Amino acid sequence: MQQKAICNNWLNRYSRFFLQAYFFLLFIFTFHSATYSQSCPPNIDFENGNFDGWTCYSGYTAAVGNENVITLTSTGGASFNRQTMYSANTGETDPFGGFPVICPNGSGHSIRLGNNQGGGQADGISYEFTIPANENSYSLIYHYAVVFQAPNHRPNEQPRMEIEVTNVSDNKIIECASFTFIAMGSSLPGFQVSTITDSATVLYKDWAAVTVDLSGNAGKTIRMFFKTADCTFRRHFGYAYIDVDSECSGSFVGASYCPDDTAINITAPYGYSGYTWYDSSLSNVIGSGQVLSLSPAPASGTSIAVKLDPFDGFGCPNTLFARLVDTLTVTAKAGNDGLSCNQHQVEIGGPPKNGWRYRWTPETGLNNPTIANPLAAPATTTAYIVQTNNAGGGCKTFDTVIIRASYLDTSMQLIGKAKFCIDNGDSALLKVQPATTIQWYKNGLVINGARQPTLRVSTSGLYSAQLTNLAGCDLSSIKQPILIGKAQAGITYPAAYALINTPLVLNARPIGETALWKPGTSLNPNSSFTPSFTGSVERIYTVNITTEANCLTVDTQVVKIVKGIEIYVPTGFTPNNDGKNDFLRPILRGIKELRYFRIFNRWGNLLYEIEKEGTGWNGIFKGTLQPTQTVVWALECVGLDNKTYVQRGTSVLLR
């Protein structure tokens, strides 16, 4: 019933334009528990770079009556292209909205749930945690972005993302915290039309947030279950990117402040359409908006309240209270010392904390000196100092991290040729700069014993070397493809028969990159694998075929001149494997295409058929030698004069 009410509300508030949308979701969750010092459930933020603590699911979706049914099965771990991990340095953006796949909250890792392949797939991921026993004020915040494509289906057939929050202890779904997003518009603002689409209008919504209230569930075990599903017609997809903040706090951001703060910003939970701030008596309005700014800071112990009005159908209406105290402590975290090889970026610092400010010095080599966990790529060994303080300016603390810079030459020198023919005496020698350890690879596989700076190449492949130095840098050299060929022996083609001054297409073997016919007389062009011969004089041509590796093969082609069309089928043959007259086949002169050649026995049974000139029939049918008999043949072909010729006759099979 909740799902139907949401869908009907969307349809009433928005035009059919929103039916033109593909669906996927990106969201992040922020958890609030007792104090800043309280730790979050392990790896709920994916900061281990894996799925420890999470349960992954895969399955399918189907429309059953007027309902959408998602069927999921636990997979025991992340599945390829169904639950995908991203790290902060990926730089990748969403292909439709252009926003980053990594949540812009400073997270080190985010995941993608599902994919863009359609096919009726459904995927899920869940996490269970227990709210502290003494915490009756508890909220969960998820950030998201949505993109819709135009499936133009009924609501129960649409691609979707479902959020299901359950009080596991009481086996009860928390209704106002559980939502269904489908590709039919939404009451949430901020949609834009994507300019990147190849089939249908696409709408997307950049990063936003929704809050769900878990207050009154102290000591209860909560399960968050996030599901994405394609449309039920197996054509349109839905997927999501997920992240979780590393900070858990039950109070408002800013409710705890520093004694030396000159001002404080008190931040209510994200994701509501309206905020109204009151004093503790709820009789005096003292502000509006998500952030309440107070300057100077109030006396420690002051109590305030905020009334939260959710977007229609997304979240629980609530009034939250906070007691403002000046007991906040801030600890700067610069992270562990590290190594940057060839100015590759390494992460320093730690997860961000809401309401804290960061300033790194020096700024050289940092991608952003004002976030908690910037990426550092110094050209020389550098000591980075982070100043961390509360938003009000108080509680300044400092920490230092040293990033050693080391350079490892990953260049590769090629002595010789990257492409050569082994018959020509050429060679290829690869050389890298000396390093502490060297290991050569071919096509990604170790070359046993190849640990020297030079490698003589004897077979084709993609070569590289894994290099390390004393500082601990471990990098791959550039990759060098090598192609080594061997020339094939030349052959003489069957004689070609041409009508006088009538074009005839000749064919060279397709065993190389280029072909050159010599002499070029009567050929157009003589540099083609399939030149056209037009002449009145018999010719003998050599065909120089050169491969990509510069191997040369010389074939021979004789072109004979005939005055007219000649079609000849022997009146008898002796298939006894003596190398003489063992096959029955047509001999054609001045013919450019054989459409069919068929052989029948006297009862009309088809014994043999070809649709181009070939070896011919060897007197065997279905693995059995046929006895002496008279057979009937029929053929149809097209002459060089573009006329169709049909002939029939008989031939004797002799044993």
PDB file of N, CA, C and O in Angstrom, residues 538-597:
ATOM      1  N   GLU A 538      47.421 -14.161 -73.346  1.00  0.00           N
ATOM      2  CA  GLU A 538      47.703 -14.948 -72.148  1.00  0.00           C
ATOM      3  C   GLU A 538      48.824 -14.294 -71.346  1.00  0.00           C
ATOM      4  O   GLU A 538      49.803 -13.800 -71.895  1.00  0.00           O
ATOM      5  N   ARG A 539      48.668 -14.313 -69.987  1.00  0.00           N
ATOM      6  CA  ARG A 539      49.661 -13.671 -69.125  1.00  0.00           C
ATOM      7  C   ARG A 539      50.068 -14.615 -67.997  1.00  0.00           C
ATOM      8  O   ARG A 539      49.282 -15.460 -67.550  1.00  0.00           O
ATOM      9  N   ILE A 540      51.306 -14.432 -67.550  1.00  0.00           N
ATOM     10  CA  ILE A 540      51.795 -15.095 -66.341  1.00  0.00           C
ATOM     11  C   ILE A 540      52.174 -14.001 -65.347  1.00  0.00           C
ATOM     12  O   ILE A 540      53.026 -13.156 -65.648  1.00  0.00           O
ATOM     13  N   TYR A 541      51.533 -14.032 -64.186  1.00  0.00           N
ATOM     14  CA  TYR A 541      51.780 -12.997 -63.177  1.00  0.00           C
ATOM     15  C   TYR A 541      52.444 -13.609 -61.949  1.00  0.00           C
ATOM     16  O   TYR A 541      52.156 -14.757 -61.569  1.00  0.00           O
ATOM     17  N   THR A 542      53.309 -12.839 -61.332  1.00  0.00           N
ATOM     18  CA  THR A 542      53.783 -13.155 -59.981  1.00  0.00           C
ATOM     19  C   THR A 542      53.073 -12.207 -59.020  1.00  0.00           C
ATOM     20  O   THR A 542      52.846 -11.033 -59.341  1.00  0.00           O
ATOM     21  N   VAL A 543      52.713 -12.728 -57.847  1.00  0.00           N
ATOM     22  CA  VAL A 543      51.981 -11.942 -56.849  1.00  0.00           C
ATOM     23  C   VAL A 543      52.851 -11.840 -55.601  1.00  0.00           C
ATOM     24  O   VAL A 543      53.086 -12.841 -54.910  1.00  0.00           O
ATOM     25  N   ASN A 544      53.343 -10.641 -55.343  1.00  0.00           N
ATOM     26  CA  ASN A 544      54.162 -10.404 -54.155  1.00  0.00           C
ATOM     27  C   ASN A 544      53.243 -10.036 -52.991  1.00  0.00           C
ATOM     28  O   ASN A 544      52.662  -8.947 -52.960  1.00  0.00           O
ATOM     29  N   ILE A 545      53.124 -10.929 -52.028  1.00  0.00           N
ATOM     30  CA  ILE A 545      52.256 -10.714 -50.864  1.00  0.00           C
ATOM     31  C   ILE A 545      53.144 -10.439 -49.658  1.00  0.00           C
ATOM     32  O   ILE A 545      53.981 -11.274 -49.287  1.00  0.00           O
ATOM     33  N   THR A 546      52.945  -9.271 -49.036  1.00  0.00           N
ATOM     34  CA  THR A 546      53.774  -8.853 -47.905  1.00  0.00           C
ATOM     35  C   THR A 546      52.925  -8.787 -46.640  1.00  0.00           C
ATOM     36  O   THR A 546      51.841  -8.193 -46.643  1.00  0.00           O
ATOM     37  N   THR A 547      53.401  -9.394 -45.562  1.00  0.00           N
ATOM     38  CA  THR A 547      52.671  -9.402 -44.293  1.00  0.00           C
ATOM     39  C   THR A 547      53.008  -8.173 -43.468  1.00  0.00           C
ATOM     40  O   THR A 547      53.905  -7.391 -43.808  1.00  0.00           O
ATOM     41  N   GLU A 548      52.264  -8.009 -42.350  1.00  0.00           N
ATOM     42  CA  GLU A 548      52.527  -6.888 -41.435  1.00  0.00           C
ATOM     43  C   GLU A 548      53.943  -6.960 -40.880  1.00  0.00           C
ATOM     44  O   GLU A 548      54.557  -5.941 -40.586  1.00  0.00           O
ATOM     45  N   ALA A 549      54.486  -8.176 -40.764  1.00  0.00           N
ATOM     46  CA  ALA A 549      55.847  -8.349 -40.258  1.00  0.00           C
ATOM     47  C   ALA A 549      56.890  -8.250 -41.376  1.00  0.00           C
ATOM     48  O   ALA A 549      58.058  -8.571 -41.158  1.00  0.00           O
ATOM     49  N   ASN A 550      56.453  -7.843 -42.566  1.00  0.00           N
ATOM     50  CA  ASN A 550      57.329  -7.639 -43.712  1.00  0.00           C
ATOM     51  C   ASN A 550      57.862  -8.950 -44.288  1.00  0.00           C
ATOM     52  O   ASN A 550      58.928  -8.990 -44.892  1.00  0.00           O
ATOM     53  N   CYS A 551      57.127 -10.031 -44.089  1.00  0.00           N
ATOM     54  CA  CYS A 551      57.482 -11.297 -44.728  1.00  0.00           C
ATOM     55  C   CYS A 551      56.915 -11.316 -46.149  1.00  0.00           C
ATOM     56  O   CYS A 551      55.766 -10.923 -46.367  1.00  0.00           O
ATOM     57  N   LEU A 552      57.705 -11.816 -47.085  1.00  0.00           N
ATOM     58  CA  LEU A 552      57.317 -11.787 -48.491  1.00  0.00           C
ATOM     59  C   LEU A 552      57.059 -13.202 -49.003  1.00  0.00           C
ATOM     60  O   LEU A 552      57.893 -14.097 -48.830  1.00  0.00           O
ATOM     61  N   THR A 553      55.896 -13.384 -49.629  1.00  0.00           N
ATOM     62  CA  THR A 553      55.556 -14.633 -50.310  1.00  0.00           C
ATOM     63  C   THR A 553      55.260 -14.310 -51.769  1.00  0.00           C
ATOM     64  O   THR A 553      54.554 -13.336 -52.057  1.00  0.00           O
ATOM     65  N   VAL A 554      55.800 -15.120 -52.696  1.00  0.00           N
ATOM     66  CA  VAL A 554      55.599 -14.880 -54.129  1.00  0.00           C
ATOM     67  C   VAL A 554      54.797 -16.042 -54.712  1.00  0.00           C
ATOM     68  O   VAL A 554      55.261 -17.186 -54.739  1.00  0.00           O
ATOM     69  N   ASP A 555      53.569 -15.738 -55.140  1.00  0.00           N
ATOM     70  CA  ASP A 555      52.710 -16.728 -55.793  1.00  0.00           C
ATOM     71  C   ASP A 555      52.691 -16.480 -57.303  1.00  0.00           C
ATOM     72  O   ASP A 555      53.162 -15.431 -57.783  1.00  0.00           O
ATOM     73  N   THR A 556      52.138 -17.449 -58.031  1.00  0.00           N
ATOM     74  CA  THR A 556      52.091 -17.352 -59.501  1.00  0.00           C
ATOM     75  C   THR A 556      50.668 -17.586 -59.984  1.00  0.00           C
ATOM     76  O   THR A 556      49.964 -18.476 -59.474  1.00  0.00           O
ATOM     77  N   GLN A 557      50.255 -16.791 -60.965  1.00  0.00           N
ATOM     78  CA  GLN A 557      48.928 -16.936 -61.567  1.00  0.00           C
ATOM     79  C   GLN A 557      49.053 -16.891 -63.090  1.00  0.00           C
ATOM     80  O   GLN A 557      49.615 -15.938 -63.656  1.00  0.00           O
ATOM     81  N   VAL A 558      48.513 -17.913 -63.750  1.00  0.00           N
ATOM     82  CA  VAL A 558      48.464 -17.939 -65.215  1.00  0.00           C
ATOM     83  C   VAL A 558      47.045 -17.588 -65.642  1.00  0.00           C
ATOM     84  O   VAL A 558      46.071 -18.148 -65.108  1.00  0.00           O
ATOM     85  N   VAL A 559      46.930 -16.675 -66.618  1.00  0.00           N
ATOM     86  CA  VAL A 559      45.628 -16.305 -67.173  1.00  0.00           C
ATOM     87  C   VAL A 559      45.610 -16.735 -68.638  1.00  0.00           C
ATOM     88  O   VAL A 559      46.438 -16.282 -69.436  1.00  0.00           O
ATOM     89  N   LYS A 560      44.692 -17.630 -68.969  1.00  0.00           N
ATOM     90  CA  LYS A 560      44.552 -18.111 -70.348  1.00  0.00           C
ATOM     91  C   LYS A 560      43.346 -17.434 -71.000  1.00  0.00           C
ATOM     92  O   LYS A 560      42.381 -17.094 -70.318  1.00  0.00           O
ATOM     93  N   ILE A 561      43.423 -17.291 -72.301  1.00  0.00           N
ATOM     94  CA  ILE A 561      42.368 -16.631 -73.064  1.00  0.00           C
ATOM     95  C   ILE A 561      41.532 -17.688 -73.783  1.00  0.00           C
ATOM     96  O   ILE A 561      42.075 -18.605 -74.432  1.00  0.00           O
ATOM     97  N   VAL A 562      40.220 -17.585 -73.660  1.00  0.00           N
ATOM     98  CA  VAL A 562      39.314 -18.477 -74.389  1.00  0.00           C
ATOM     99  C   VAL A 562      38.403 -17.621 -75.269  1.00  0.00           C
ATOM    100  O   VAL A 562      38.117 -16.463 -74.953  1.00  0.00           O
ATOM    101  N   LYS A 563      37.974 -18.231 -76.355  1.00  0.00           N
ATOM    102  CA  LYS A 563      37.143 -17.483 -77.290  1.00  0.00           C
ATOM    103  C   LYS A 563      35.682 -17.452 -76.873  1.00  0.00           C
ATOM    104  O   LYS A 563      34.924 -16.585 -77.286  1.00  0.00           O
ATOM    105  N   GLY A 564      35.251 -18.450 -76.100  1.00  0.00           N
ATOM    106  CA  GLY A 564      33.856 -18.518 -75.686  1.00  0.00           C
ATOM    107  C   GLY A 564      33.730 -19.270 -74.379  1.00  0.00           C
ATOM    108  O   GLY A 564      34.714 -19.739 -73.801  1.00  0.00           O
ATOM    109  N   ILE A 565      32.489 -19.442 -73.959  1.00  0.00           N
ATOM    110  CA  ILE A 565      32.212 -20.152 -72.721  1.00  0.00           C
ATOM    111  C   ILE A 565      32.387 -21.650 -72.953  1.00  0.00           C
ATOM    112  O   ILE A 565      31.860 -22.199 -73.925  1.00  0.00           O
ATOM    113  N   GLU A 566      33.131 -22.305 -72.046  1.00  0.00           N
ATOM    114  CA  GLU A 566      33.348 -23.744 -72.157  1.00  0.00           C
ATOM    115  C   GLU A 566      32.942 -24.409 -70.850  1.00  0.00           C
ATOM    116  O   GLU A 566      33.421 -24.041 -69.779  1.00  0.00           O
ATOM    117  N   ILE A 567      32.040 -25.404 -70.970  1.00  0.00           N
ATOM    118  CA  ILE A 567      31.594 -26.177 -69.811  1.00  0.00           C
ATOM    119  C   ILE A 567      31.756 -27.643 -70.161  1.00  0.00           C
ATOM    120  O   ILE A 567      31.162 -28.141 -71.133  1.00  0.00           O
ATOM    121  N   TYR A 568      32.571 -28.353 -69.363  1.00  0.00           N
ATOM    122  CA  TYR A 568      32.831 -29.753 -69.666  1.00  0.00           C
ATOM    123  C   TYR A 568      32.741 -30.568 -68.388  1.00  0.00           C
ATOM    124  O   TYR A 568      33.338 -30.211 -67.364  1.00  0.00           O
ATOM    125  N   VAL A 569      31.968 -31.660 -68.431  1.00  0.00           N
ATOM    126  CA  VAL A 569      31.887 -32.619 -67.331  1.00  0.00           C
ATOM    127  C   VAL A 569      32.241 -33.980 -67.904  1.00  0.00           C
ATOM    128  O   VAL A 569      31.623 -34.422 -68.891  1.00  0.00           O
ATOM    129  N   PRO A 570      33.229 -34.670 -67.304  1.00  0.00           N
ATOM    130  CA  PRO A 570      33.646 -35.978 -67.850  1.00  0.00           C
ATOM    131  C   PRO A 570      32.481 -36.961 -67.915  1.00  0.00           C
ATOM    132  O   PRO A 570      31.577 -36.945 -67.075  1.00  0.00           O
ATOM    133  N   THR A 571      32.515 -37.849 -68.927  1.00  0.00           N
ATOM    134  CA  THR A 571      31.453 -38.849 -69.079  1.00  0.00           C
ATOM    135  C   THR A 571      31.668 -40.052 -68.173  1.00  0.00           C
ATOM    136  O   THR A 571      30.800 -40.929 -68.091  1.00  0.00           O
ATOM    137  N   GLY A 572      32.803 -40.099 -67.476  1.00  0.00           N
ATOM    138  CA  GLY A 572      33.053 -41.185 -66.550  1.00  0.00           C
ATOM    139  C   GLY A 572      34.197 -40.832 -65.620  1.00  0.00           C
ATOM    140  O   GLY A 572      35.014 -39.948 -65.899  1.00  0.00           O
ATOM    141  N   PHE A 573      34.265 -41.545 -64.456  1.00  0.00           N
ATOM    142  CA  PHE A 573      35.380 -41.354 -63.527  1.00  0.00           C
ATOM    143  C   PHE A 573      35.582 -42.633 -62.729  1.00  0.00           C
ATOM    144  O   PHE A 573      34.667 -43.471 -62.604  1.00  0.00           O
ATOM    145  N   THR A 574      36.787 -42.800 -62.188  1.00  0.00           N
ATOM    146  CA  THR A 574      37.170 -44.031 -61.489  1.00  0.00           C
ATOM    147  C   THR A 574      37.708 -43.680 -60.106  1.00  0.00           C
ATOM    148  O   THR A 574      38.917 -43.524 -59.917  1.00  0.00           O
ATOM    149  N   PRO A 575      36.855 -43.555 -59.101  1.00  0.00           N
ATOM    150  CA  PRO A 575      37.291 -43.141 -57.758  1.00  0.00           C
ATOM    151  C   PRO A 575      37.956 -44.272 -56.978  1.00  0.00           C
ATOM    152  O   PRO A 575      37.392 -44.831 -56.034  1.00  0.00           O
ATOM    153  N   ASN A 576      39.172 -44.641 -57.385  1.00  0.00           N
ATOM    154  CA  ASN A 576      39.905 -45.724 -56.724  1.00  0.00           C
ATOM    155  C   ASN A 576      41.163 -45.223 -56.021  1.00  0.00           C
ATOM    156  O   ASN A 576      42.052 -46.017 -55.677  1.00  0.00           O
ATOM    157  N   ASN A 577      41.295 -43.921 -55.873  1.00  0.00           N
ATOM    158  CA  ASN A 577      42.415 -43.303 -55.150  1.00  0.00           C
ATOM    159  C   ASN A 577      43.776 -43.591 -55.785  1.00  0.00           C
ATOM    160  O   ASN A 577      44.799 -43.668 -55.088  1.00  0.00           O
ATOM    161  N   ASP A 578      43.788 -43.726 -57.119  1.00  0.00           N
ATOM    162  CA  ASP A 578      45.082 -43.898 -57.775  1.00  0.00           C
ATOM    163  C   ASP A 578      45.644 -42.583 -58.281  1.00  0.00           C
ATOM    164  O   ASP A 578      46.684 -42.543 -58.943  1.00  0.00           O
ATOM    165  N   GLY A 579      44.924 -41.496 -57.943  1.00  0.00           N
ATOM    166  CA  GLY A 579      45.393 -40.181 -58.349  1.00  0.00           C
ATOM    167  C   GLY A 579      45.029 -39.812 -59.759  1.00  0.00           C
ATOM    168  O   GLY A 579      45.413 -38.744 -60.254  1.00  0.00           O
ATOM    169  N   LYS A 580      44.259 -40.655 -60.418  1.00  0.00           N
ATOM    170  CA  LYS A 580      43.872 -40.391 -61.796  1.00  0.00           C
ATOM    171  C   LYS A 580      42.353 -40.470 -61.911  1.00  0.00           C
ATOM    172  O   LYS A 580      41.765 -41.518 -61.648  1.00  0.00           O
ATOM    173  N   ASN A 581      41.747 -39.385 -62.312  1.00  0.00           N
ATOM    174  CA  ASN A 581      40.306 -39.363 -62.589  1.00  0.00           C
ATOM    175  C   ASN A 581      39.484 -39.872 -61.399  1.00  0.00           C
ATOM    176  O   ASN A 581      38.532 -40.623 -61.555  1.00  0.00           O
ATOM    177  N   ASP A 582      39.878 -39.438 -60.167  1.00  0.00           N
ATOM    178  CA  ASP A 582      39.212 -39.919 -58.949  1.00  0.00           C
ATOM    179  C   ASP A 582      37.970 -39.113 -58.584  1.00  0.00           C
ATOM    180  O   ASP A 582      37.209 -39.533 -57.700  1.00  0.00           O
ATOM    181  N   PHE A 583      37.756 -37.966 -59.210  1.00  0.00           N
ATOM    182  CA  PHE A 583      36.652 -37.092 -58.823  1.00  0.00           C
ATOM    183  C   PHE A 583      35.831 -36.700 -60.042  1.00  0.00           C
ATOM    184  O   PHE A 583      36.366 -36.530 -61.153  1.00  0.00           O
ATOM    185  N   LEU A 584      34.540 -36.519 -59.801  1.00  0.00           N
ATOM    186  CA  LEU A 584      33.644 -36.010 -60.838  1.00  0.00           C
ATOM    187  C   LEU A 584      33.346 -34.554 -60.529  1.00  0.00           C
ATOM    188  O   LEU A 584      32.765 -34.228 -59.486  1.00  0.00           O
ATOM    189  N   ARG A 585      33.768 -33.680 -61.423  1.00  0.00           N
ATOM    190  CA  ARG A 585      33.557 -32.253 -61.217  1.00  0.00           C
ATOM    191  C   ARG A 585      33.513 -31.550 -62.566  1.00  0.00           C
ATOM    192  O   ARG A 585      34.038 -32.058 -63.567  1.00  0.00           O
ATOM    193  N   PRO A 586      32.895 -30.363 -62.617  1.00  0.00           N
ATOM    194  CA  PRO A 586      32.846 -29.629 -63.890  1.00  0.00           C
ATOM    195  C   PRO A 586      34.163 -28.909 -64.156  1.00  0.00           C
ATOM    196  O   PRO A 586      34.839 -28.453 -63.225  1.00  0.00           O
ATOM    197  N   ILE A 587      34.517 -28.832 -65.406  1.00  0.00           N
ATOM    198  CA  ILE A 587      35.676 -28.046 -65.840  1.00  0.00           C
ATOM    199  C   ILE A 587      35.114 -26.851 -66.595  1.00  0.00           C
ATOM    200  O   ILE A 587      34.445 -27.013 -67.625  1.00  0.00           O
ATOM    201  N   LEU A 588      35.373 -25.659 -66.070  1.00  0.00           N
ATOM    202  CA  LEU A 588      34.720 -24.447 -66.560  1.00  0.00           C
ATOM    203  C   LEU A 588      35.748 -23.496 -67.156  1.00  0.00           C
ATOM    204  O   LEU A 588      36.831 -23.282 -66.585  1.00  0.00           O
ATOM    205  N   ARG A 589      35.384 -22.920 -68.260  1.00  0.00           N
ATOM    206  CA  ARG A 589      36.227 -21.913 -68.914  1.00  0.00           C
ATOM    207  C   ARG A 589      35.355 -20.691 -69.201  1.00  0.00           C
ATOM    208  O   ARG A 589      34.275 -20.813 -69.784  1.00  0.00           O
ATOM    209  N   GLY A 590      35.817 -19.516 -68.819  1.00  0.00           N
ATOM    210  CA  GLY A 590      35.056 -18.295 -69.057  1.00  0.00           C
ATOM    211  C   GLY A 590      33.854 -18.153 -68.136  1.00  0.00           C
ATOM    212  O   GLY A 590      32.915 -17.423 -68.450  1.00  0.00           O
ATOM    213  N   ILE A 591      33.869 -18.858 -66.992  1.00  0.00           N
ATOM    214  CA  ILE A 591      32.772 -18.821 -66.020  1.00  0.00           C
ATOM    215  C   ILE A 591      33.240 -18.049 -64.785  1.00  0.00           C
ATOM    216  O   ILE A 591      34.331 -18.297 -64.248  1.00  0.00           O
ATOM    217  N   LYS A 592      32.421 -17.104 -64.328  1.00  0.00           N
ATOM    218  CA  LYS A 592      32.807 -16.341 -63.134  1.00  0.00           C
ATOM    219  C   LYS A 592      32.100 -16.812 -61.870  1.00  0.00           C
ATOM    220  O   LYS A 592      32.536 -16.492 -60.765  1.00  0.00           O
ATOM    221  N   GLU A 593      30.998 -17.594 -62.005  1.00  0.00           N
ATOM    222  CA  GLU A 593      30.289 -18.049 -60.811  1.00  0.00           C
ATOM    223  C   GLU A 593      29.597 -19.378 -61.092  1.00  0.00           C
ATOM    224  O   GLU A 593      28.855 -19.509 -62.072  1.00  0.00           O
ATOM    225  N   LEU A 594      29.861 -20.377 -60.245  1.00  0.00           N
ATOM    226  CA  LEU A 594      29.128 -21.634 -60.281  1.00  0.00           C
ATOM    227  C   LEU A 594      28.047 -21.559 -59.213  1.00  0.00           C
ATOM    228  O   LEU A 594      28.331 -21.481 -58.025  1.00  0.00           O
ATOM    229  N   ARG A 595      26.780 -21.576 -59.642  1.00  0.00           N
ATOM    230  CA  ARG A 595      25.680 -21.475 -58.684  1.00  0.00           C
ATOM    231  C   ARG A 595      25.409 -22.816 -58.013  1.00  0.00           C
ATOM    232  O   ARG A 595      25.138 -22.866 -56.820  1.00  0.00           O
ATOM    233  N   TYR A 596      25.475 -23.920 -58.794  1.00  0.00           N
ATOM    234  CA  TYR A 596      25.365 -25.247 -58.181  1.00  0.00           C
ATOM    235  C   TYR A 596      25.846 -26.298 -59.168  1.00  0.00           C
ATOM    236  O   TYR A 596      25.816 -26.112 -60.387  1.00  0.00           O
ATOM    237  N   PHE A 597      26.324 -27.412 -58.611  1.00  0.00           N
ATOM    238  CA  PHE A 597      26.636 -28.624 -59.372  1.00  0.00           C
ATOM    239  C   PHE A 597      26.117 -29.780 -58.528  1.00  0.00           C
ATOM    240  O   PHE A 597      26.560 -29.996 -57.396  1.00  0.00           O
TER     241      PHE A 597
END
